[in-house]
Coordinates of C-alpha atoms and ligand atoms in Angstrom, one line a residue:
M1 CA 8.9 -4.2 -0.3
C2 CA 12.6 -3.4 -0.4
G3 CA 13.1 -0.1 1.2
I4 CA 15.8 2.1 0.2
V5 CA 17.9 5.1 2.0
G6 CA 20.6 7.4 0.6
Y7 CA 22.4 10.3 2.7
V8 CA 25.3 12.6 1.9
G9 CA 25.7 14.9 4.9
S10 CA 27.7 15.7 7.8
N11 CA 25.3 13.8 10.6
K12 CA 26.6 10.5 11.4
T13 CA 25.7 8.5 8.5
V14 CA 25.4 5.1 9.8
D15 CA 22.9 6.6 12.4
V16 CA 20.9 8.3 9.6
L17 CA 20.9 5.1 7.5
M18 CA 19.7 2.7 10.2
G19 CA 16.9 5.4 11.5
G20 CA 15.7 5.4 7.4
L21 CA 15.7 1.6 7.3
R22 CA 13.9 1.3 10.9
R23 CA 11.2 3.8 9.2
L24 CA 11.1 1.8 6.0
E25 CA 10.5 -1.4 7.9
Y26 CA 7.0 -1.6 7.5
R27 CA 7.4 -2.2 3.7
G28 CA 8.5 -5.9 4.6
Y29 CA 11.7 -7.3 4.2
D30 CA 14.1 -10.2 5.3
S31 CA 17.6 -8.9 5.2
A32 CA 19.5 -5.4 5.5
G33 CA 22.6 -3.8 4.8
I34 CA 24.5 -0.5 4.6
A35 CA 27.6 0.9 2.6
V36 CA 29.2 3.9 3.9
I37 CA 32.0 5.7 2.3
D38 CA 34.2 6.7 5.2
S39 CA 36.5 9.7 6.2
R40 CA 39.8 8.2 4.4
G41 CA 37.8 7.5 1.3
V42 CA 37.3 3.7 1.9
L43 CA 33.8 2.0 1.3
N44 CA 32.7 -0.2 4.2
T45 CA 29.8 -2.5 4.1
A46 CA 27.6 -4.3 6.5
K47 CA 24.8 -6.7 5.6
K48 CA 23.0 -9.3 7.6
A49 CA 20.0 -12.0 6.6
G50 CA 16.9 -11.3 9.0
K51 CA 15.5 -8.2 10.8
L52 CA 17.4 -4.7 11.4
S53 CA 18.2 -5.9 14.8
A54 CA 20.1 -8.8 13.1
L55 CA 22.2 -5.9 11.5
V56 CA 22.4 -3.6 14.5
E57 CA 24.3 -6.9 16.3
E58 CA 26.7 -7.2 13.3
L59 CA 27.5 -3.5 13.7
K60 CA 28.4 -3.8 17.4
A61 CA 30.4 -6.8 16.6
R62 CA 32.4 -5.9 13.7
P63 CA 31.8 -1.8 13.7
I64 CA 32.2 0.2 10.5
N65 CA 33.9 3.7 10.1
D66 CA 31.5 6.2 9.8
G67 CA 31.5 9.0 7.0
Q68 CA 29.4 11.5 5.4
T69 CA 28.2 9.4 2.3
G70 CA 25.8 6.3 2.6
I71 CA 23.4 4.0 1.2
G72 CA 21.3 1.4 3.0
H73 CA 18.7 -1.4 2.0
T74 CA 15.9 -3.7 3.4
R75 CA 15.5 -6.2 1.3
W76 CA 12.6 -8.4 -0.1
A77 CA 13.9 -11.8 -1.5
T78 CA 12.9 -12.4 -5.1
H79 CA 16.0 -13.6 -6.7
G80 CA 17.8 -15.8 -4.4
A81 CA 16.8 -16.4 -0.7
P82 CA 17.0 -14.4 2.0
T83 CA 20.8 -15.0 3.1
N84 CA 23.7 -12.6 4.0
A85 CA 25.5 -13.0 0.3
N86 CA 22.0 -12.2 -1.5
S87 CA 21.6 -9.2 0.9
H88 CA 22.3 -6.0 -0.9
P89 CA 24.7 -3.7 -1.0
H90 CA 26.5 -5.4 -3.5
L91 CA 30.0 -4.5 -4.5
A92 CA 31.7 -4.3 -8.2
D93 CA 34.7 -2.6 -9.2
N94 CA 37.2 -4.5 -6.7
G95 CA 34.6 -3.3 -4.0
R96 CA 34.8 0.2 -4.4
L97 CA 31.4 0.7 -5.8
A98 CA 28.2 -0.5 -3.8
L99 CA 25.0 -0.9 -5.3
I100 CA 21.1 -1.3 -3.9
H101 CA 18.3 -2.2 -5.6
N102 CA 14.3 -2.4 -5.5
G103 CA 12.6 -4.2 -8.4
I104 CA 13.0 -7.1 -10.9
I105 CA 15.6 -6.8 -13.6
E106 CA 14.2 -9.3 -16.0
N107 CA 17.3 -9.6 -18.4
F108 CA 19.6 -10.4 -15.8
A109 CA 20.2 -14.2 -16.9
P110 CA 21.6 -12.7 -20.3
L111 CA 23.7 -10.1 -18.8
K112 CA 24.9 -12.3 -16.2
A113 CA 26.5 -15.1 -18.8
E114 CA 27.8 -11.8 -21.0
L115 CA 29.8 -10.7 -17.8
I116 CA 30.7 -14.3 -17.1
A117 CA 32.0 -14.8 -20.5
E118 CA 34.3 -11.6 -19.8
G119 CA 35.8 -13.0 -17.0
F120 CA 33.7 -11.2 -14.1
S121 CA 32.4 -13.5 -10.9
F122 CA 29.6 -13.4 -8.8
E123 CA 29.0 -13.8 -5.1
S124 CA 25.4 -14.3 -4.9
E125 CA 22.1 -15.4 -6.9
T126 CA 20.4 -11.9 -7.6
D127 CA 19.5 -10.2 -10.3
T128 CA 21.0 -6.9 -8.4
E129 CA 24.5 -7.9 -8.2
V130 CA 24.3 -8.2 -12.7
A131 CA 23.3 -4.3 -12.5
A132 CA 26.2 -3.8 -9.7
V133 CA 29.0 -5.5 -11.9
L134 CA 27.5 -4.0 -15.1
L135 CA 27.9 -0.5 -13.3
G136 CA 31.1 -1.0 -12.1
R137 CA 32.5 -2.3 -15.5
E138 CA 31.2 1.1 -16.8
Y139 CA 32.4 3.2 -14.2
Q140 CA 36.0 1.9 -15.0
R141 CA 35.6 3.3 -18.5
V142 CA 34.1 6.4 -17.9
G143 CA 35.2 7.4 -14.4
D144 CA 31.6 9.1 -13.4
L145 CA 28.7 7.2 -11.5
A146 CA 25.9 9.3 -13.2
E147 CA 27.3 8.7 -16.7
A148 CA 27.9 5.1 -15.9
F149 CA 24.3 4.7 -14.9
R150 CA 23.2 6.5 -17.9
T151 CA 24.9 3.8 -20.0
I152 CA 23.6 0.7 -17.9
V153 CA 20.0 1.6 -17.6
A154 CA 19.7 1.3 -21.4
R155 CA 20.6 -2.0 -21.3
L156 CA 18.3 -3.1 -18.2
D157 CA 14.7 -4.8 -18.7
G158 CA 11.8 -4.3 -15.9
A159 CA 11.5 -2.3 -12.8
F160 CA 14.0 -0.5 -10.6
T161 CA 15.4 1.9 -8.4
L162 CA 19.0 1.4 -8.2
L163 CA 21.2 3.9 -5.6
A164 CA 25.1 3.4 -5.9
V165 CA 28.2 5.1 -4.3
H166 CA 31.9 5.0 -5.6
Q167 CA 34.7 5.4 -3.0
D168 CA 36.1 7.7 -5.8
Q169 CA 33.5 9.8 -5.6
P170 CA 33.1 10.4 -2.0
G171 CA 30.2 13.1 -1.2
V172 CA 27.7 11.6 -3.9
V173 CA 25.0 9.2 -4.2
V174 CA 23.3 8.5 -7.4
G175 CA 20.3 6.9 -8.1
A176 CA 18.4 5.6 -10.9
R177 CA 14.3 5.1 -11.5
R178 CA 12.2 3.0 -13.8
N179 CA 8.6 2.1 -12.4
S180 CA 10.0 1.5 -8.7
P181 CA 9.6 4.3 -6.0
L182 CA 12.5 6.9 -5.3
V183 CA 11.9 10.2 -3.5
I184 CA 14.5 13.0 -2.6
G185 CA 14.5 14.8 0.8
L186 CA 16.2 18.1 0.9
G187 CA 17.8 19.1 4.1
E188 CA 20.1 22.2 5.2
G189 CA 23.9 21.0 4.1
E190 CA 22.6 17.5 3.8
N191 CA 20.2 15.6 1.1
F192 CA 18.5 12.4 1.4
L193 CA 17.0 9.6 -1.1
G194 CA 14.2 7.2 0.0
S195 CA 11.7 4.8 -1.3
D196 CA 9.3 7.0 0.5
V197 CA 9.5 10.2 2.8
A198 CA 9.2 8.0 5.9
A199 CA 12.8 7.2 5.0
F200 CA 14.3 10.8 5.9
V201 CA 11.0 12.6 7.3
E202 CA 12.6 12.6 11.1
Y203 CA 15.4 14.7 9.3
T204 CA 13.2 17.2 6.7
R205 CA 9.5 17.9 5.5
R206 CA 10.9 19.3 2.1
A207 CA 10.7 16.5 -0.6
V208 CA 11.0 16.1 -4.6
A209 CA 9.2 13.1 -6.5
I210 CA 11.4 11.6 -9.2
G211 CA 9.8 10.9 -12.4
Q212 CA 10.0 7.6 -14.4
D213 CA 13.4 6.9 -16.3
Q214 CA 15.1 9.7 -14.3
I215 CA 19.0 9.9 -12.6
V216 CA 19.4 11.9 -9.5
T217 CA 22.6 13.0 -8.2
I218 CA 22.9 14.3 -4.5
T219 CA 25.6 15.8 -2.7
A220 CA 25.6 17.7 0.6
D221 CA 24.7 21.0 -1.0
A222 CA 23.0 20.2 -4.5
V223 CA 20.3 17.8 -6.2
T224 CA 20.5 17.0 -10.1
V225 CA 17.8 15.3 -12.0
T226 CA 18.3 14.4 -15.5
D227 CA 16.4 12.1 -17.8
F228 CA 18.1 8.8 -19.0
D229 CA 19.8 10.7 -21.8
G230 CA 21.3 13.4 -19.5
H231 CA 18.9 16.4 -20.3
S232 CA 18.1 18.0 -17.1
V233 CA 14.4 18.0 -15.9
E234 CA 12.2 20.4 -14.0
T235 CA 11.4 19.0 -10.5
E236 CA 8.4 19.9 -8.2
E237 CA 9.2 20.3 -4.7
F238 CA 6.2 19.6 -1.9
D239 CA 5.7 19.7 1.7
I240 CA 5.5 16.5 3.6
A241 CA 2.2 16.5 5.5
W242 CA 2.9 13.9 8.0
D243 CA 5.5 14.4 10.9
A244 CA 7.6 12.0 12.1
S245 CA 5.7 11.1 15.3
A246 CA 2.8 10.1 12.8
S247 CA 4.6 7.3 11.9
E248 CA 5.8 6.3 15.3
K249 CA 4.2 3.7 17.4
G250 CA 3.4 5.8 20.6
G251 CA 2.1 3.7 23.6
W252 CA 0.3 1.1 21.2
S253 CA 1.0 -2.3 21.4
S254 CA 0.9 -2.3 17.4
F255 CA 1.2 0.0 14.4
M256 CA -2.1 -1.9 13.8
A257 CA -3.8 -1.2 17.1
K258 CA -3.0 2.3 16.5
E259 CA -4.4 2.6 13.0
V260 CA -7.7 0.9 13.8
S261 CA -7.7 3.4 16.4
E262 CA -7.1 6.3 13.9
Q263 CA -10.0 5.4 11.6
P264 CA -12.5 8.2 12.8
D265 CA -9.9 10.6 12.0
A266 CA -8.6 8.9 8.6
V267 CA -12.4 9.7 7.3
A268 CA -12.7 13.1 9.0
N269 CA -9.4 14.4 7.3
T270 CA -10.2 12.9 3.9
L271 CA -13.8 14.8 4.1
R272 CA -12.1 17.9 5.1
G273 CA -12.0 20.9 2.6
R274 CA -14.1 19.2 0.4
I275 CA -17.8 19.5 1.4
T276 CA -19.3 23.1 0.7
D277 CA -22.8 24.0 2.0
G278 CA -23.9 20.2 2.4
R279 CA -22.6 19.5 -1.3
V280 CA -19.5 17.6 -2.1
V281 CA -17.1 19.9 -4.0
V282 CA -13.6 18.0 -4.4
P283 CA -11.8 20.7 -5.8
E284 CA -9.2 18.2 -7.5
L285 CA -11.9 16.7 -9.7
T286 CA -13.1 20.3 -10.6
E287 CA -9.8 21.0 -11.7
F288 CA -9.7 17.6 -13.7
G289 CA -12.9 19.0 -15.5
D290 CA -16.6 18.7 -14.6
D291 CA -17.3 18.8 -18.1
V292 CA -15.1 15.5 -18.4
L293 CA -16.9 13.7 -15.9
A294 CA -20.1 14.9 -17.1
G295 CA -19.2 13.0 -20.1
I296 CA -17.9 9.7 -18.2
R297 CA -20.2 6.5 -19.6
R298 CA -18.4 4.0 -17.6
I299 CA -16.1 3.5 -14.9
V300 CA -13.2 0.7 -14.4
I301 CA -11.8 0.8 -10.8
V302 CA -8.6 -1.3 -10.6
A303 CA -6.6 -2.1 -7.3
C304 CA -5.5 -5.2 -5.6
G305 CA -6.6 -6.8 -2.3
T306 CA -7.9 -4.3 0.5
A307 CA -8.2 -1.3 -2.0
A308 CA -9.9 -3.8 -4.5
Y309 CA -12.4 -4.3 -1.8
A310 CA -12.8 -0.8 -1.3
G311 CA -13.7 -0.6 -4.9
Q312 CA -16.1 -3.1 -4.9
T313 CA -17.9 -1.5 -1.7
A314 CA -17.7 1.8 -3.4
K315 CA -19.4 0.6 -6.9
Y316 CA -23.1 0.3 -5.0
A317 CA -22.7 4.2 -4.2
I318 CA -21.4 5.2 -7.5
E319 CA -24.0 3.2 -9.6
K320 CA -26.6 4.3 -7.0
W321 CA -25.9 8.1 -6.8
A322 CA -24.2 9.0 -10.1
Q323 CA -26.0 6.0 -12.4
V324 CA -22.7 5.2 -14.1
P325 CA -21.9 1.5 -14.8
V326 CA -18.7 0.6 -12.6
D327 CA -16.6 -2.5 -12.8
V328 CA -14.1 -3.4 -10.2
E329 CA -11.1 -5.1 -12.0
L330 CA -7.9 -6.7 -9.9
S331 CA -5.0 -4.8 -11.5
H332 CA -3.1 -7.9 -12.3
E333 CA -6.4 -9.4 -14.6
F334 CA -7.1 -6.4 -16.0
R335 CA -3.7 -5.6 -17.3
Y336 CA -3.2 -8.8 -19.2
R337 CA -6.5 -9.6 -20.8
D338 CA -8.1 -7.2 -23.8
P339 CA -9.9 -5.0 -21.9
V340 CA -12.3 -2.8 -23.7
L341 CA -12.0 0.8 -22.7
S342 CA -12.8 4.2 -24.6
A343 CA -12.4 7.7 -24.4
D344 CA -15.4 8.0 -22.2
T345 CA -14.3 5.2 -20.0
L346 CA -12.7 6.6 -16.7
V347 CA -10.1 4.4 -14.9
I348 CA -10.0 5.0 -11.1
S349 CA -6.9 3.2 -9.3
I350 CA -7.0 2.7 -5.7
S351 CA -3.8 2.3 -3.8
Q352 CA -2.5 3.4 -0.3
S353 CA 0.8 3.3 -1.3
G354 CA 0.7 4.6 -4.9
E355 CA 3.2 2.0 -5.6
T356 CA 1.7 -1.3 -6.4
M357 CA 3.3 -2.4 -9.7
D358 CA 0.3 -4.2 -10.7
T359 CA -2.1 -1.2 -10.3
L360 CA 0.6 1.0 -11.8
M361 CA 1.2 -1.0 -15.0
A362 CA -2.9 -1.4 -15.1
V363 CA -3.0 2.6 -15.1
K364 CA -0.5 3.1 -17.7
Y365 CA -2.2 0.5 -20.2
A366 CA -5.4 2.0 -19.5
M367 CA -4.3 5.3 -20.2
S368 CA -2.3 4.0 -23.6
L369 CA -5.7 2.9 -24.7
G370 CA -7.2 6.3 -24.5
A371 CA -8.9 6.3 -20.9
K372 CA -8.5 8.9 -18.6
A373 CA -7.2 7.9 -15.0
I374 CA -8.0 9.3 -11.7
S375 CA -6.0 7.9 -8.6
I376 CA -6.9 7.8 -5.4
C377 CA -4.1 7.5 -3.1
N378 CA -2.9 7.9 0.5
T379 CA 0.9 8.5 -0.4
Q380 CA 2.1 12.1 -1.6
G381 CA 4.5 12.1 -4.6
A382 CA 3.9 8.3 -5.1
T383 CA 4.3 7.1 -8.7
I384 CA 0.6 6.1 -9.6
P385 CA -1.0 9.6 -9.1
R386 CA 2.1 11.3 -11.0
E387 CA 1.0 9.1 -13.6
S388 CA -2.5 9.9 -13.2
D389 CA -4.6 12.6 -14.8
A390 CA -5.7 13.4 -11.2
V391 CA -5.6 12.5 -7.7
I392 CA -7.8 12.4 -5.0
Y393 CA -5.6 12.0 -1.8
T394 CA -7.0 10.2 1.2
H395 CA -5.5 11.8 4.4
A396 CA -5.3 8.7 6.4
G397 CA -1.7 9.2 7.3
P398 CA 1.1 7.2 7.3
E399 CA 0.0 3.5 7.5
V400 CA 2.6 1.2 8.8
A401 CA 1.0 -1.8 9.5
V402 CA 1.1 -4.3 6.8
A403 CA -2.4 -5.3 6.9
S404 CA -4.5 -2.0 5.7
T405 CA -6.9 -0.8 8.0
K406 CA -7.5 2.9 8.1
A407 CA -6.5 3.2 4.4
F408 CA -9.3 1.0 3.5
V409 CA -12.0 3.1 5.4
A410 CA -10.5 6.5 3.9
Q411 CA -10.4 5.0 0.5
I412 CA -14.0 4.1 0.7
T413 CA -14.6 7.6 2.1
A414 CA -12.7 9.1 -1.1
L415 CA -14.7 7.1 -3.4
Y416 CA -18.0 8.5 -2.0
L417 CA -16.9 12.0 -2.2
F418 CA -16.2 11.2 -6.1
A419 CA -19.8 9.8 -6.5
L420 CA -21.4 12.5 -4.7
H421 CA -19.5 14.9 -6.9
L422 CA -20.2 13.2 -10.1
A423 CA -23.5 13.1 -9.2
R424 CA -23.8 16.6 -8.6
V425 CA -22.2 17.5 -12.0
R426 CA -24.3 14.7 -13.8
G427 CA -27.7 16.1 -11.9
S428 CA -28.3 12.5 -11.4
L429 CA -29.1 13.0 -7.7
P430 CA -31.6 15.6 -6.0
E431 CA -30.0 18.2 -3.8
A432 CA -31.8 17.2 -0.9
E433 CA -30.7 13.5 -1.3
Q434 CA -27.1 15.1 -1.8
A435 CA -27.5 16.6 1.4
A436 CA -28.7 13.6 3.2
Q437 CA -26.1 11.7 1.9
V438 CA -23.4 14.2 2.9
A439 CA -24.8 14.1 6.6
E440 CA -24.4 10.6 6.5
L441 CA -20.8 10.9 5.8
Q442 CA -20.0 13.3 8.1
A443 CA -21.7 11.1 11.1
V444 CA -19.0 8.2 10.1
P445 CA -16.3 9.0 12.2
E446 CA -18.1 9.6 15.5
K447 CA -19.9 6.4 14.4
I448 CA -16.7 4.6 13.9
A449 CA -15.6 5.8 17.6
T450 CA -18.4 4.2 18.8
V451 CA -17.7 0.9 17.0
L452 CA -14.3 1.2 18.8
G453 CA -15.7 0.5 22.0
V454 CA -16.6 -3.2 21.0
E455 CA -12.7 -3.8 21.6
D456 CA -13.2 -5.8 24.6
E457 CA -15.8 -8.1 23.4
V458 CA -14.3 -8.7 20.5
R459 CA -10.9 -9.4 22.1
Q460 CA -12.6 -12.0 24.5
L461 CA -14.1 -13.8 21.4
A462 CA -10.7 -13.9 19.7
R463 CA -9.3 -15.8 22.6
W464 CA -11.9 -18.0 22.9
M465 CA -11.3 -18.8 19.2
S466 CA -7.7 -19.0 19.0
D467 CA -7.6 -22.4 18.2
T468 CA -10.1 -22.1 15.3
R469 CA -8.9 -23.9 11.9
A470 CA -11.3 -22.1 9.7
V471 CA -13.5 -19.1 9.6
L472 CA -16.2 -18.4 6.8
F473 CA -17.5 -14.7 6.4
L474 CA -21.2 -13.8 4.7
G475 CA -22.3 -10.7 3.6
R476 CA -24.9 -9.3 1.0
H477 CA -25.0 -6.3 -1.1
V478 CA -22.2 -3.8 0.3
G479 CA -21.9 -6.3 3.3
F480 CA -20.1 -8.9 0.6
P481 CA -17.3 -6.9 0.0
I482 CA -16.9 -6.6 3.8
A483 CA -17.3 -10.2 4.2
L484 CA -14.5 -10.6 1.8
E485 CA -12.3 -8.1 3.7
G486 CA -12.9 -9.5 6.9
A487 CA -11.9 -13.1 5.7
L488 CA -8.7 -11.3 4.1
K489 CA -7.5 -9.7 7.4
L490 CA -7.9 -13.2 9.6
K491 CA -5.6 -14.9 6.4
E492 CA -3.0 -12.4 6.4
L493 CA -3.0 -11.9 10.3
A494 CA -3.6 -15.2 12.2
Y495 CA -2.8 -17.4 9.1
I496 CA -6.3 -19.0 9.4
H497 CA -8.1 -20.5 6.9
A498 CA -10.7 -17.9 5.9
E499 CA -13.5 -17.3 3.0
G500 CA -16.0 -14.5 2.5
F501 CA -19.0 -15.3 0.4
A502 CA -22.2 -13.4 -0.9
A503 CA -25.0 -14.8 1.4
G504 CA -27.2 -15.3 -1.6
E505 CA -24.5 -17.8 -2.8
L506 CA -24.5 -19.9 0.2
K507 CA -27.0 -22.6 -1.2
H508 CA -25.1 -22.8 -4.6
G509 CA -22.2 -24.4 -2.9
P510 CA -20.6 -23.1 0.2
I511 CA -23.3 -24.4 2.5
A512 CA -21.4 -27.9 2.0
L513 CA -18.7 -26.8 4.3
I514 CA -20.9 -26.4 7.2
E515 CA -20.3 -28.9 9.8
P516 CA -21.1 -28.5 13.6
G517 CA -19.2 -25.7 15.3
Q518 CA -18.1 -23.8 12.3
P519 CA -17.9 -20.2 12.8
V520 CA -19.3 -18.1 10.3
F521 CA -19.4 -14.1 10.8
V522 CA -22.4 -12.8 9.0
V523 CA -22.6 -8.9 8.1
V524 CA -26.1 -8.6 8.4
P525 CA -28.1 -5.5 6.7
S526 CA -30.3 -3.1 8.5
P527 CA -33.7 -4.3 8.9
R528 CA -34.6 -0.5 8.7
G529 CA -32.8 0.4 5.6
S530 CA -32.8 -2.9 4.0
A531 CA -36.1 -4.1 4.6
H532 CA -36.1 -6.3 1.6
L533 CA -32.5 -8.0 2.5
H534 CA -32.4 -8.2 6.1
P535 CA -35.0 -11.1 6.3
K536 CA -33.0 -13.2 3.5
V537 CA -29.9 -12.8 5.4
V538 CA -31.6 -13.9 8.8
S539 CA -32.9 -16.8 6.7
N540 CA -29.4 -17.7 5.7
I541 CA -28.3 -17.5 9.3
Q542 CA -31.1 -20.2 10.3
E543 CA -30.0 -22.4 7.5
I544 CA -26.5 -22.6 8.6
R545 CA -27.5 -22.8 12.2
A546 CA -29.7 -25.7 11.6
R547 CA -26.5 -27.4 10.5
G548 CA -24.3 -26.7 13.8
A549 CA -22.5 -23.5 12.1
R550 CA -21.5 -20.9 15.2
I551 CA -22.9 -17.6 14.2
I552 CA -21.1 -14.4 15.0
A553 CA -23.5 -11.5 13.5
I554 CA -22.3 -8.0 13.2
A555 CA -25.9 -6.0 13.5
E556 CA -27.2 -2.9 13.8
V557 CA -28.0 -2.1 17.5
G558 CA -31.8 -2.8 18.1
D559 CA -31.9 -5.5 15.3
A560 CA -33.9 -8.3 17.5
A561 CA -34.4 -10.5 14.5
V562 CA -30.9 -12.2 14.8
L563 CA -30.5 -12.6 18.3
P564 CA -32.6 -15.9 18.6
F565 CA -30.1 -17.3 16.0
A566 CA -26.6 -15.4 16.7
D567 CA -24.3 -17.1 19.5
T568 CA -22.6 -13.7 19.4
V569 CA -24.0 -10.3 18.3
I570 CA -21.3 -7.4 17.6
H571 CA -23.7 -4.2 17.4
I572 CA -23.1 -1.1 15.1
P573 CA -24.5 1.9 15.1
L574 CA -27.6 2.7 13.0
A575 CA -26.6 4.1 9.7
A576 CA -27.8 4.4 5.9
P577 CA -27.2 1.0 4.4
L578 CA -24.2 2.5 2.1
F579 CA -22.9 3.6 5.0
E580 CA -22.6 0.5 7.0
P581 CA -19.6 -1.1 5.5
L582 CA -17.5 1.7 7.3
L583 CA -18.7 0.6 10.3
A584 CA -19.2 -3.0 9.8
V585 CA -15.4 -3.7 8.9
V586 CA -14.0 -2.2 12.2
P587 CA -15.1 -5.4 14.5
L588 CA -13.7 -7.7 11.8
Q589 CA -10.3 -6.0 11.5
M590 CA -10.3 -6.0 15.5
F591 CA -11.1 -9.7 15.4
A592 CA -8.3 -10.6 13.2
M593 CA -5.8 -8.7 15.1
E594 CA -7.0 -9.9 18.4
L595 CA -6.8 -13.7 17.2
A596 CA -3.2 -13.2 16.0
R597 CA -2.2 -11.5 19.3
A598 CA -4.0 -14.3 21.0
K599 CA -1.5 -16.7 18.8
G600 CA 1.4 -14.9 19.6
L601 CA 1.9 -13.6 16.2
D602 CA 3.1 -10.2 14.9
V603 CA 0.5 -8.2 13.7
D604 CA 2.4 -5.3 12.2
Q605 CA 4.5 -7.7 9.8
P606 CA 2.9 -10.6 8.8
R607 CA 5.0 -13.6 7.5
N608 CA 5.9 -13.3 3.6
L609 CA 3.8 -10.2 3.0
A610 CA 5.2 -6.5 2.0
K611 CA 3.5 -3.7 2.6
S612 CA 3.9 -2.0 -0.9
V613 CA 4.1 -4.7 -3.8
T614 CA 6.6 -3.0 -5.8
V615 CA 7.1 -5.9 -8.2
E616 CA 4.7 -7.6 -10.6
Ligands
F6R701 C1 -4.3 -6.3 2.7 C2 -3.5 -5.3 2.0 C3 -3.1 -5.4 1.0 C4 -3.2 -3.9 0.1 C5 -2.8 -4.5 -1.6 C6 -2.7 -3.0 -2.2 O1 -4.4 -5.8 4.2 O2 -2.9 -4.5 2.8 O3 -4.1 -6.4 0.1 O4 -4.4 -3.4 0.4 O5 -1.6 -4.8 -1.6 O6 -2.0 -2.1 -1.9 P1 -2.1 -0.7 -2.1 O7 -3.3 -0.2 -1.2 O8 -0.8 0.0 -1.4 O9 -2.0 -0.6 -3.8

């Protein structure tokens, strides 16, 4: 959702802002704009509904004067349609102040009424313009942006990152943050602000995360961070682990194709440094406290979408290896009931972006009830890990395509590491068993690389099926969350109705959907590793086949039992049952991507979706 970039320095500001916005495109947006204070000290803005290319055309048609101070924004519409007028920046103080915003100002209506009563007028339907006008009014009173911000934030309810410039203060960008993301980039004679490090990674690898309820002022040579009361706060610098090229498409047809292919590395990099002598020792967990972990009686996983399916997959391993009960909850459902938590409950959040508002709120809520919180996250300096007691970073590298792929396998990997670390400190898994699971885990990258070889087969299948209107997915045990993930990928990328079911549930209702020709993907458990489940799933296949379903089986190499009943079999290498999801998901990701491509759709930025859902 909304991308934010701010810059002060001697580079070409318009280029820095547009480059930053381009790198933030992946977050999802439907309009864009910039504001620059030019060398004469005049504020210039350009904004346009649509993709960045529309703003580029606008800047060609009506170039703006460049300068050394500016802000840029990509907007994902919440209040008001994606029109030119609703695009950010919004102006105030007679066009001398420009402001951009990510989040939702929940009390904008009474504030707007108050300002209208005072004679202010508005040009947009947005909540953001209310903050701009409020800030402009305060600036006129105090004559300083940071001070004006300190007053107005007290009047705003909701979540926000706000960035503003005022033409009377050239060389200064000020930002305020509550719950929405904002990171500082430290340069030489220049400084940056961004929704995430992608905004400025081209220029600097030095970053500082900004805490909750803080105000930051950047100039070319200085960065000042205070709390909302104006007290200065300590900040911590970190090195950005990604280089700019990691978030480039390279020669790939799409970011998604690139990221699917990067999955062996995503797993291998997440394992790195966390296995010693055949045992899992996750340094971040040792620091968190093995004694605390040993006393955990219950685990609640909170996450949304694909991340929640990673949690559902890992539940089986955590319960089996560490013998602790695990509940997996959608963050937004968890937060708004009265969950029973105690001091011996561990809450694990899973979030690629580390900014998903629903998950952040669930974590804060759980912590307020006394639970300990660990975050599984792919983004350094993001809000959720900062708010948690500990973090296990997944090292999948930047995930740019909106649909999550490599982050998913990295999340399962991190959760398996967690499960094996927990099993070790709790003594719940014999050493030899631990070593066997570690060996399985270490073999996953190579096995995923083998699965990537089914690409042509899957592409062919997707082309044949390009006018399919509905697809069902079945799985059992760890195959069930994979069926759900396969269906989600297909919905979001190819806009096809898709449902995932637990295979055992079939006869309790979903079998009524089967009619001649209905395509059904079945994630088949291994006949060796899951000897008790395999025949049950094969008989499910027979039941739906008898009613005309067209079966596409994802099955282990050498599984002869499915061959007579499947129209297509996609083979995956042999693996222990708990590791099959890391392999079986890959052809499903590819299928969704290839079907979307066959339909001529944008696989990186599907309609209506945002990469990082920073509003509730
Ligand atoms: C689906 C997808 C989403 C995210 C969900 C959580 O492909 O990407 O379902 O998994 O929005 O996002 P994070 O992991 O950033 O919290």
